[in-house]
mmCIF file of C-alpha atoms and ligand atoms in Angstrom:
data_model
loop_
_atom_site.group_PDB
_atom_site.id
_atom_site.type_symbol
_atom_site.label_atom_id
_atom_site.label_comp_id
_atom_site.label_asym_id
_atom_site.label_seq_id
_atom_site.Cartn_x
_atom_site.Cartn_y
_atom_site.Cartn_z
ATOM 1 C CA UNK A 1 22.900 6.185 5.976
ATOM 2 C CA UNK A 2 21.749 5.172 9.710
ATOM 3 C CA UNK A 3 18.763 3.159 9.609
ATOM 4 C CA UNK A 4 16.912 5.966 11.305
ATOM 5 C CA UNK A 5 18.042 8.871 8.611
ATOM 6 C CA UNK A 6 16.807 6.575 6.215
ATOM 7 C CA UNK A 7 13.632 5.883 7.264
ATOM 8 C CA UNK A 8 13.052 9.190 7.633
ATOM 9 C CA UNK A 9 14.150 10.255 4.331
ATOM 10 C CA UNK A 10 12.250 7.621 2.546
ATOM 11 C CA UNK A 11 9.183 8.947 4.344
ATOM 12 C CA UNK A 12 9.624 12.495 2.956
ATOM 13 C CA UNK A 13 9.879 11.345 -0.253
ATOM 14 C CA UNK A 14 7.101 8.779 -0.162
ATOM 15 C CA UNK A 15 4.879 12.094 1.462
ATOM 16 C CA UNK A 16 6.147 14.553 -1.171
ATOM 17 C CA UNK A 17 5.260 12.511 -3.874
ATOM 18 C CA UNK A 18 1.400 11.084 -2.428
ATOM 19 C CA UNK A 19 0.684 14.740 -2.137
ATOM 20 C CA UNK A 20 2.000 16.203 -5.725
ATOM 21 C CA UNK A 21 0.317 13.372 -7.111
ATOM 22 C CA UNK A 22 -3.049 13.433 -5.493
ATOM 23 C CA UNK A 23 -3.094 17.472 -5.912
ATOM 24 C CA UNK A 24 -2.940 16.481 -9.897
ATOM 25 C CA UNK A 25 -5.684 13.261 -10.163
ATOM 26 C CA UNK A 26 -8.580 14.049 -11.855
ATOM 27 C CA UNK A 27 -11.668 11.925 -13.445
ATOM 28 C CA UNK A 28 -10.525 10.998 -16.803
ATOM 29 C CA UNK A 29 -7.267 10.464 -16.173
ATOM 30 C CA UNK A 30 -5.214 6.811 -16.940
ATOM 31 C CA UNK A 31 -4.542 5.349 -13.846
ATOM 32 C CA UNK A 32 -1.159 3.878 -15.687
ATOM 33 C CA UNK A 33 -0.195 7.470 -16.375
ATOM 34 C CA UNK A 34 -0.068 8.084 -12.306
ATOM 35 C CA UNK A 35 1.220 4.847 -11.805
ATOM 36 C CA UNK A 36 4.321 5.987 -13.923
ATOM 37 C CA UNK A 37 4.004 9.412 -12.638
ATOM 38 C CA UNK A 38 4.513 8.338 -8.870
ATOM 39 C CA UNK A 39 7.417 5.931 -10.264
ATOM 40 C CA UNK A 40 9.605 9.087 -12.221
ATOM 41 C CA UNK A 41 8.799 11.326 -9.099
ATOM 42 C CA UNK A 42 10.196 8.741 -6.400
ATOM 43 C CA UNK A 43 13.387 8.073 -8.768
ATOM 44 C CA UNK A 44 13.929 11.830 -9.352
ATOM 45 C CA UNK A 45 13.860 12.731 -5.709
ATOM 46 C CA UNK A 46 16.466 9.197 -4.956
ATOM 47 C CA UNK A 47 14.251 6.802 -2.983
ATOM 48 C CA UNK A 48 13.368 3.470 -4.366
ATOM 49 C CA UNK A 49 9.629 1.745 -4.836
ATOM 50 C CA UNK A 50 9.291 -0.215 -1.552
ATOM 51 C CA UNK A 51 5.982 -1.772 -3.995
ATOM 52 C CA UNK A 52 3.846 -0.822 -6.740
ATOM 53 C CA UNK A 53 2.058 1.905 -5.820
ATOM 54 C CA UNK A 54 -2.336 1.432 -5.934
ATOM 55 C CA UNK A 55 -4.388 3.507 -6.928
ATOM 56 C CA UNK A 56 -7.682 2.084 -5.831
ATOM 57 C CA UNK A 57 -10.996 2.960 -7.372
ATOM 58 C CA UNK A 58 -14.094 3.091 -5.091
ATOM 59 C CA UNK A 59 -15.214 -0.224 -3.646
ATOM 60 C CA UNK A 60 -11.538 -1.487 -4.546
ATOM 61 C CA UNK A 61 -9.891 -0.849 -0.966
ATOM 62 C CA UNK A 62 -6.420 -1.928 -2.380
ATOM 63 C CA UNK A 63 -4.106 -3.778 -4.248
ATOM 64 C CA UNK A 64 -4.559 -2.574 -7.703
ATOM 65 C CA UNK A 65 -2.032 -0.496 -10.142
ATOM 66 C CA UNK A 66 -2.150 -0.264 -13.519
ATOM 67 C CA UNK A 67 -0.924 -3.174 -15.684
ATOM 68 C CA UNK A 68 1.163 -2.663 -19.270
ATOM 69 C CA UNK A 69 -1.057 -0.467 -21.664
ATOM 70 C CA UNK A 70 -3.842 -0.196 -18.909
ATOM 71 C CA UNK A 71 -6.930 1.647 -20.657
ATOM 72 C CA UNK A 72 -8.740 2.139 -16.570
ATOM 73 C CA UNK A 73 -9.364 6.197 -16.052
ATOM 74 C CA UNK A 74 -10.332 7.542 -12.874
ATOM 75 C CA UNK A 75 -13.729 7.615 -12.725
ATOM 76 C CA UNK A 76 -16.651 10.883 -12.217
ATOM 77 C CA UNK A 77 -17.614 10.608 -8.499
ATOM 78 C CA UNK A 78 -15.171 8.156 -7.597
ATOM 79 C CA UNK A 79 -13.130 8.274 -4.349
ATOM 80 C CA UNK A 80 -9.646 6.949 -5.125
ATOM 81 C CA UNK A 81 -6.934 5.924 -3.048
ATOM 82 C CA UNK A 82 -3.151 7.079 -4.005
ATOM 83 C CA UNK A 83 -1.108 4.634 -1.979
ATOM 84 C CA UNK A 84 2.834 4.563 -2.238
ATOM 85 C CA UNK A 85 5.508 2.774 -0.820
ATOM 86 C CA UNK A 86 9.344 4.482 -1.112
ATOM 87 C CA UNK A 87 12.330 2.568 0.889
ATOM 88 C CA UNK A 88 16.269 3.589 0.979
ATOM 89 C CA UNK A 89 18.269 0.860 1.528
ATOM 90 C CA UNK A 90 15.574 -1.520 2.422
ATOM 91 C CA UNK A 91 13.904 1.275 5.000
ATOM 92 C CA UNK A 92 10.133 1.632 4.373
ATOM 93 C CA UNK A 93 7.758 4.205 3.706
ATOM 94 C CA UNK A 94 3.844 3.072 3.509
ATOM 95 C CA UNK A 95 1.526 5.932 2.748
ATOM 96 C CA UNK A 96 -1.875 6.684 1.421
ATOM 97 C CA UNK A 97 -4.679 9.235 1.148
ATOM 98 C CA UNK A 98 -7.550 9.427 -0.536
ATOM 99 C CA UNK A 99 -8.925 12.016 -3.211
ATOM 100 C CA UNK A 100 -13.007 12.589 -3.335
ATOM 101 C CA UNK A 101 -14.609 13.882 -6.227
ATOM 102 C CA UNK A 102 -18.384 13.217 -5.346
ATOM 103 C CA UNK A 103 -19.070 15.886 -1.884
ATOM 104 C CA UNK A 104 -21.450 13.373 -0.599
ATOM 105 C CA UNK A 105 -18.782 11.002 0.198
ATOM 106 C CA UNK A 106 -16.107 13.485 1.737
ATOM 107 C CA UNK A 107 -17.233 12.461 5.250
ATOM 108 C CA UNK A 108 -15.168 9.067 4.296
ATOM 109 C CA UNK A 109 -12.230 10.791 4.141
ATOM 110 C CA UNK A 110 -11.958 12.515 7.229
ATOM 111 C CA UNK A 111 -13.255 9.427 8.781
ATOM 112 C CA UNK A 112 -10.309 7.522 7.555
ATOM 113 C CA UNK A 113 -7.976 10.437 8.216
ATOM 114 C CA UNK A 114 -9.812 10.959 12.582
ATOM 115 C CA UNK A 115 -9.069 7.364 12.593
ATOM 116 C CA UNK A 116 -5.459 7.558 11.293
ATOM 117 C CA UNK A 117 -4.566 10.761 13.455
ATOM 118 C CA UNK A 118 -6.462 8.730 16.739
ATOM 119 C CA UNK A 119 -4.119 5.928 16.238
ATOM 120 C CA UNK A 120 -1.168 8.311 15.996
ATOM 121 C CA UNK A 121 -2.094 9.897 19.140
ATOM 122 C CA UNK A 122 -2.569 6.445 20.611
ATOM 123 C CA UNK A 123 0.351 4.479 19.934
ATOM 124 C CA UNK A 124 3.271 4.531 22.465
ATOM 125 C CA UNK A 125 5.588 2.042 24.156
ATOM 126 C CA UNK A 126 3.955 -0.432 26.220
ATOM 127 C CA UNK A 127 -0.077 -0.532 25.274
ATOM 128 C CA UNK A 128 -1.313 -2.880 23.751
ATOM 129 C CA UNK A 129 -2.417 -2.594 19.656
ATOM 130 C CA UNK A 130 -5.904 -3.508 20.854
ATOM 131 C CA UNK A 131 -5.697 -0.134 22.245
ATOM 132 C CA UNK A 132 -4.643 1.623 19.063
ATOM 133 C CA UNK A 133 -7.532 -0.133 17.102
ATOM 134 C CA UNK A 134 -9.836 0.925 19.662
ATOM 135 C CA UNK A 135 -8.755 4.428 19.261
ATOM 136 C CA UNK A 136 -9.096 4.092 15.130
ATOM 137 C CA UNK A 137 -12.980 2.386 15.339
ATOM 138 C CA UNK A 138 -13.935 5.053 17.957
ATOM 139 C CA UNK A 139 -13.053 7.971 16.066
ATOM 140 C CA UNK A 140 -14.405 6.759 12.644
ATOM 141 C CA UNK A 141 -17.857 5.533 13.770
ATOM 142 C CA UNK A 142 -17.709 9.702 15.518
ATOM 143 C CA UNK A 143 -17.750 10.823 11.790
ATOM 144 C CA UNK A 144 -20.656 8.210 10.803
ATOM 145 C CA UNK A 145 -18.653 5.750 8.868
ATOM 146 C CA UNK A 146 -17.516 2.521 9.987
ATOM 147 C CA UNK A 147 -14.427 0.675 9.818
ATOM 148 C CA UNK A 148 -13.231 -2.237 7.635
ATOM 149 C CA UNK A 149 -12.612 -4.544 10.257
ATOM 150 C CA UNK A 150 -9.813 -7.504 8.185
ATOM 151 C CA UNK A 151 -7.592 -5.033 6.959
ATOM 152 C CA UNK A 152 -4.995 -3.675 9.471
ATOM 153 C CA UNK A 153 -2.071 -1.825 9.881
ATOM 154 C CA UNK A 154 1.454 -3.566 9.775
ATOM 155 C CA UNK A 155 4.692 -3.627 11.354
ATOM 156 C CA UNK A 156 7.754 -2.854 8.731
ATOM 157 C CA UNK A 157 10.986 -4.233 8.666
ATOM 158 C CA UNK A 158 13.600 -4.136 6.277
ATOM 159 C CA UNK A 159 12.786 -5.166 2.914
ATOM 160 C CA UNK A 160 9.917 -6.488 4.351
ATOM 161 C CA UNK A 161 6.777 -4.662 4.084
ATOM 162 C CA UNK A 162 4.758 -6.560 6.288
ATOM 163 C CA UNK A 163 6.505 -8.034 9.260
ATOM 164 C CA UNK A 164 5.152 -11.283 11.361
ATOM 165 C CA UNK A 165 3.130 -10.390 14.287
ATOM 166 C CA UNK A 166 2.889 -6.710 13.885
ATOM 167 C CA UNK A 167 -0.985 -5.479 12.751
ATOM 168 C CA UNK A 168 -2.496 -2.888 13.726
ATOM 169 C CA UNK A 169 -6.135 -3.549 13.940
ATOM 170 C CA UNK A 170 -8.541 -1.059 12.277
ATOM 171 C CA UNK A 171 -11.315 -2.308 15.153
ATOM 172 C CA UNK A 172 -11.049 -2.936 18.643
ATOM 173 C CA UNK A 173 -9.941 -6.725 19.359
ATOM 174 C CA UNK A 174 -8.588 -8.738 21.944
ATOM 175 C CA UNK A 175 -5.400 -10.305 20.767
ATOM 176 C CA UNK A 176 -2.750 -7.851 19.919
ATOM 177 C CA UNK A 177 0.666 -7.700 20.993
ATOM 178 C CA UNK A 178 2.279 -5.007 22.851
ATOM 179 C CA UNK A 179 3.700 -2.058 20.905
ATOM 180 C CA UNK A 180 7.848 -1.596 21.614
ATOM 181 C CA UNK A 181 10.057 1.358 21.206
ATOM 182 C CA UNK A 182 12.014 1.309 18.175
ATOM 183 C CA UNK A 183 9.394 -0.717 16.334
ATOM 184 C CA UNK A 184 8.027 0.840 13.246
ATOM 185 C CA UNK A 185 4.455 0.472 11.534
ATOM 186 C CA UNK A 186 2.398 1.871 8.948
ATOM 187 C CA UNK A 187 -0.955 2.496 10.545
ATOM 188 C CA UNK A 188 -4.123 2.190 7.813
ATOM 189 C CA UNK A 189 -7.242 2.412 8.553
ATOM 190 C CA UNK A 190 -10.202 2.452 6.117
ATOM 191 C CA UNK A 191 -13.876 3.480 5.992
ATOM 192 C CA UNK A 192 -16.764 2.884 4.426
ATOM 193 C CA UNK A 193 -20.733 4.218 5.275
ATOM 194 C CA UNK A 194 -22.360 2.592 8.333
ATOM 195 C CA UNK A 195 -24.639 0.356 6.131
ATOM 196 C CA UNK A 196 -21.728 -1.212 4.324
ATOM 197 C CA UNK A 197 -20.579 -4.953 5.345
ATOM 198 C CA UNK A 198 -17.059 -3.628 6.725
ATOM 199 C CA UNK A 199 -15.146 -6.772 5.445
ATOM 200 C CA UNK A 200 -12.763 -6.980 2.746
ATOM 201 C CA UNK A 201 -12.808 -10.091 0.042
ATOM 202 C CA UNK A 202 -10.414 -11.556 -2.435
ATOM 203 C CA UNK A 203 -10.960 -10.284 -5.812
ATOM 204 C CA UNK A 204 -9.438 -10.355 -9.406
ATOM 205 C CA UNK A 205 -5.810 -11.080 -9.375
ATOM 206 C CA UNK A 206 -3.503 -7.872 -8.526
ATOM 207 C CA UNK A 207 -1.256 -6.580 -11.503
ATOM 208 C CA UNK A 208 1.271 -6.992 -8.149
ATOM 209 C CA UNK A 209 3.690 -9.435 -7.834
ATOM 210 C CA UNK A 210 6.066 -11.191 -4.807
ATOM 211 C CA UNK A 211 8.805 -13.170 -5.517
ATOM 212 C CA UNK A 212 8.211 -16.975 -4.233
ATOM 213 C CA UNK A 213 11.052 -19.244 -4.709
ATOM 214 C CA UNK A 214 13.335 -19.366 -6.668
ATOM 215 C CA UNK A 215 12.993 -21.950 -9.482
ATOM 216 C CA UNK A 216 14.637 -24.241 -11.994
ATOM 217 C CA UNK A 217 13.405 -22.333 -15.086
ATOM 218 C CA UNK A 218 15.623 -21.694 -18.048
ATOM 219 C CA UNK A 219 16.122 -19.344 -20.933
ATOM 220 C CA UNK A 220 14.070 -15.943 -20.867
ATOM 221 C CA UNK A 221 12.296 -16.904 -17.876
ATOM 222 C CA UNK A 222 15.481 -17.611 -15.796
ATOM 223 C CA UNK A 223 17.095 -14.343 -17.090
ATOM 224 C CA UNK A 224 13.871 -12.188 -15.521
ATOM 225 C CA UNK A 225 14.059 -14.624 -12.514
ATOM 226 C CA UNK A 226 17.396 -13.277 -12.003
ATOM 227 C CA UNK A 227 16.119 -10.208 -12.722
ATOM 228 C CA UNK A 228 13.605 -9.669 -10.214
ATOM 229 C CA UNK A 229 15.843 -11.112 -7.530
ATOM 230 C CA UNK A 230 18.344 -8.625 -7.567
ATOM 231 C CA UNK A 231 15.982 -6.166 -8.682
ATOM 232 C CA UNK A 232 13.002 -6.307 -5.665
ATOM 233 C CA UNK A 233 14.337 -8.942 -3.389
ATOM 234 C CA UNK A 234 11.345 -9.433 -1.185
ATOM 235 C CA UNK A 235 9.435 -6.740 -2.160
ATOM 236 C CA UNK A 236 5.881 -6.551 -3.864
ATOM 237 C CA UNK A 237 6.709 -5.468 -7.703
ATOM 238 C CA UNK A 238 4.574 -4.529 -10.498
ATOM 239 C CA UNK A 239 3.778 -6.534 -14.004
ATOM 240 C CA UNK A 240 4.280 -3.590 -15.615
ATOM 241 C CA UNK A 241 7.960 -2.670 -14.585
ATOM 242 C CA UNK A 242 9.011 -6.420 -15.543
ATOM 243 C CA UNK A 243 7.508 -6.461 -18.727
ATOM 244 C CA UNK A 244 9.253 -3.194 -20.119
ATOM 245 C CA UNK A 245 12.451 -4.774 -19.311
ATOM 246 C CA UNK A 246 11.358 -7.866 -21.157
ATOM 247 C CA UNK A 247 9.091 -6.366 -23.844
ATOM 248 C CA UNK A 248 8.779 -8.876 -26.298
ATOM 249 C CA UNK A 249 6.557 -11.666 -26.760
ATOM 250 C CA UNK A 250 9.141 -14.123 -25.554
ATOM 251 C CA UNK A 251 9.070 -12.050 -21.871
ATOM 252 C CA UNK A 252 5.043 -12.056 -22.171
ATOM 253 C CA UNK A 253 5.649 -15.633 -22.027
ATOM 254 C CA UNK A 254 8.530 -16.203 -19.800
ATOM 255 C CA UNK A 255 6.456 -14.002 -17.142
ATOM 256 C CA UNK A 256 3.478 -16.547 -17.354
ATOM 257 C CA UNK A 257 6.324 -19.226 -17.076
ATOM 258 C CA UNK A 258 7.515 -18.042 -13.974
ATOM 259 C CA UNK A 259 3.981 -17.684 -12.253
ATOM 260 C CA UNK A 260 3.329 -21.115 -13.815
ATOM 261 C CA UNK A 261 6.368 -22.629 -11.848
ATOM 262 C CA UNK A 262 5.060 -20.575 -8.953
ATOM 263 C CA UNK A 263 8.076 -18.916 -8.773
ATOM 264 C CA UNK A 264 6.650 -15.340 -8.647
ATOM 265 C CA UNK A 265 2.959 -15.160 -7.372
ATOM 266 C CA UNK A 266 0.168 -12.467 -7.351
ATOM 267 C CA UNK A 267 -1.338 -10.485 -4.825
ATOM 268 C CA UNK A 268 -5.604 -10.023 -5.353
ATOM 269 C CA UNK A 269 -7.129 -7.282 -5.446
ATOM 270 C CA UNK A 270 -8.967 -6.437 -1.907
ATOM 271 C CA UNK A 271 -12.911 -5.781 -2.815
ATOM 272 C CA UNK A 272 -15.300 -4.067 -0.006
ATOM 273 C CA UNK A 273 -18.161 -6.962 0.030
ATOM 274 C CA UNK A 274 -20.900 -4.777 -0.412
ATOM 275 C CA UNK A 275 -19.216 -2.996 -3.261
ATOM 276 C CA UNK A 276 -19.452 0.022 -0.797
ATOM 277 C CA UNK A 277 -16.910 2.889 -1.587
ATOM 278 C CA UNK A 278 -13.579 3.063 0.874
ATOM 279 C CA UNK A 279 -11.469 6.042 1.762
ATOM 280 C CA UNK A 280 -8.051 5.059 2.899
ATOM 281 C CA UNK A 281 -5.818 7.178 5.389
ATOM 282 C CA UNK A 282 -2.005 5.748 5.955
ATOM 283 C CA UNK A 283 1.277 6.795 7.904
ATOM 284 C CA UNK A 284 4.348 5.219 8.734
ATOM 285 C CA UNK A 285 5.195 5.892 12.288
ATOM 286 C CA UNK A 286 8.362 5.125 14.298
ATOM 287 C CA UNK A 287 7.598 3.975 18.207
ATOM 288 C CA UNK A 288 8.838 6.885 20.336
ATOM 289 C CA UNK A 289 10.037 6.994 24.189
ATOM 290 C CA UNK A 290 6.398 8.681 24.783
ATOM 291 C CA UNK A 291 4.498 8.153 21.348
ATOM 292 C CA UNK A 292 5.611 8.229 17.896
ATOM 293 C CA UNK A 293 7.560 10.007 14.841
ATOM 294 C CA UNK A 294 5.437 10.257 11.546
ATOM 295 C CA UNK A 295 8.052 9.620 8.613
ATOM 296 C CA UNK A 296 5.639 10.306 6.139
ATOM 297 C CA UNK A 297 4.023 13.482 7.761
HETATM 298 MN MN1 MN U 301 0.067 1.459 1.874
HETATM 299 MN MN1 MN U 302 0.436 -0.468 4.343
#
């Protein structure tokens, strides 16, 4: 497939699936049972998981899916985040929206979704991603939410989910690079109510995984080394899908081998400061002659 057709097919999958998904969350409902859900869905329809995908509770504005045996159920009230990545051949999808079950908070969401259709509307060959931030902050503070301003957009290459010198910033700034036909990004911008912080801090580790380097480890932990090489290359991966390869108590402990030799490491979880709730809007977007092609539309 042409790297084009395949970027473009990855993003209808990765949009087909966000929105069956999100149609069916409810409160009550185990977050590892959409976790696996999203994971079936993308293999049925022939893409592959570009990461793990999140779903992100509340004042958790990304980075967490369910490990093995997770007991977490969507919340009463809570605004969650359904966030999933699909790629074909190494092309990459990177989409999220956000579901809202308390009607106080809805404004969020369309915040985060003005900001995200702003951007798209923005973004063409030659301006500068200052611009497109601009454009984001700008249309979320219209809705009376505010932006969280150190998480940003990303350029996406192949196998490579975030690319060097490619964000997108969610805020207007002064040090962007200039946006380039061809390129491709996945524009995210989140928001949170005006009285929130706005900033984004490390929490608990991630049930998410990258591969590091490759190690001199032997036995079980080599054989899942191998593994994950072959398996997710340099893509994020999930606890979870590792461990039901390796589901005995000798892969529980070659796993915490393997992070031990700091051959695989974990991403954290991304916490909103103030523990204010975030809605998240996301598209993947490739640079047009006069503005841009939504894969994930
Ligand atoms: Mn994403
Ligand atoms: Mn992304």
């Amino acid at each position: 497939m042409e790297p084009l057709e395949a970027l473009r097919e990855a993003g209808r999958i990765a949009s087909k699936v966000r929105d069956t998904t999100l149609a069916e969350i409810e409160p009550g409902m185990k977050v590892e049972y959409i976790c696996d859900l999203v994971n079936k869905r993308v293999d049925e329809l022939g893409g592959r998981m570009a990461f793990p995908c999140n779903v992100d509770i509340d004042h958790v504005a990304a980075h967490y899916c369910a490990p093995i045996n997770d007991k977490t159920v969507i919340p009463e009230r809570s605004l969650v985040k359904l966030d999933v990545g699909v790629h074909i051949d190494g092309y990459i999808a990177d989409t999220a929206k956000t579901v809202c079950f308390d009607t106080e908070l809805e404004y969020l969401v369309e915040a985060a979704e003005a900001g995200l259709e702003a951007a798209i509307q923005t973004i063409r060959p030659n301006i500068n991603a200052n611009d497109v931030g601009a454009a984001i902050e700008e249309a979320i503070k219209r809705k009376g939410a505010r932006p969280i301003r150190n998480l940003t957009g990303h350029k996406l290459a192949r196998y490579v989910l975030h690319a060097s010198g490619g964000s997108i910033p969610n805020v207007r700034e002064f040090h962007g690079h200039t946006i380039r036909e061809g390129d491709v990004y996945a524009i995210e911008p989140f928001a949170v109510p005006r009285t929130a912080d706005g900033l984004v801090a490390d929490g608990p580790p991630s049930n998410i995984y990258r591969m590091e380097k490759k190690r001199n480890v032997k036995g079980t932990a080599k054989k899942m080394q191998k593994f994950i090489q072959a398996e997710y290359k340099t893509l994020p991966f999930a606890s979870r899908w590792v461990m039901r390869k390796f589901n005995t108590p000798e892969g529980a402990a070659a796993f915490q081998e393997l992070l031990h030799a700091k051959s695989i490491n974990s991403y954290p979880q991304l916490i909103e400061r103030t523990h204010a709730k975030v809605a998240q809007a996301e598209h993947s977007v490739i640079v047009t002659e006069d503005g841009c092609e939504v894969t994930t539309a």
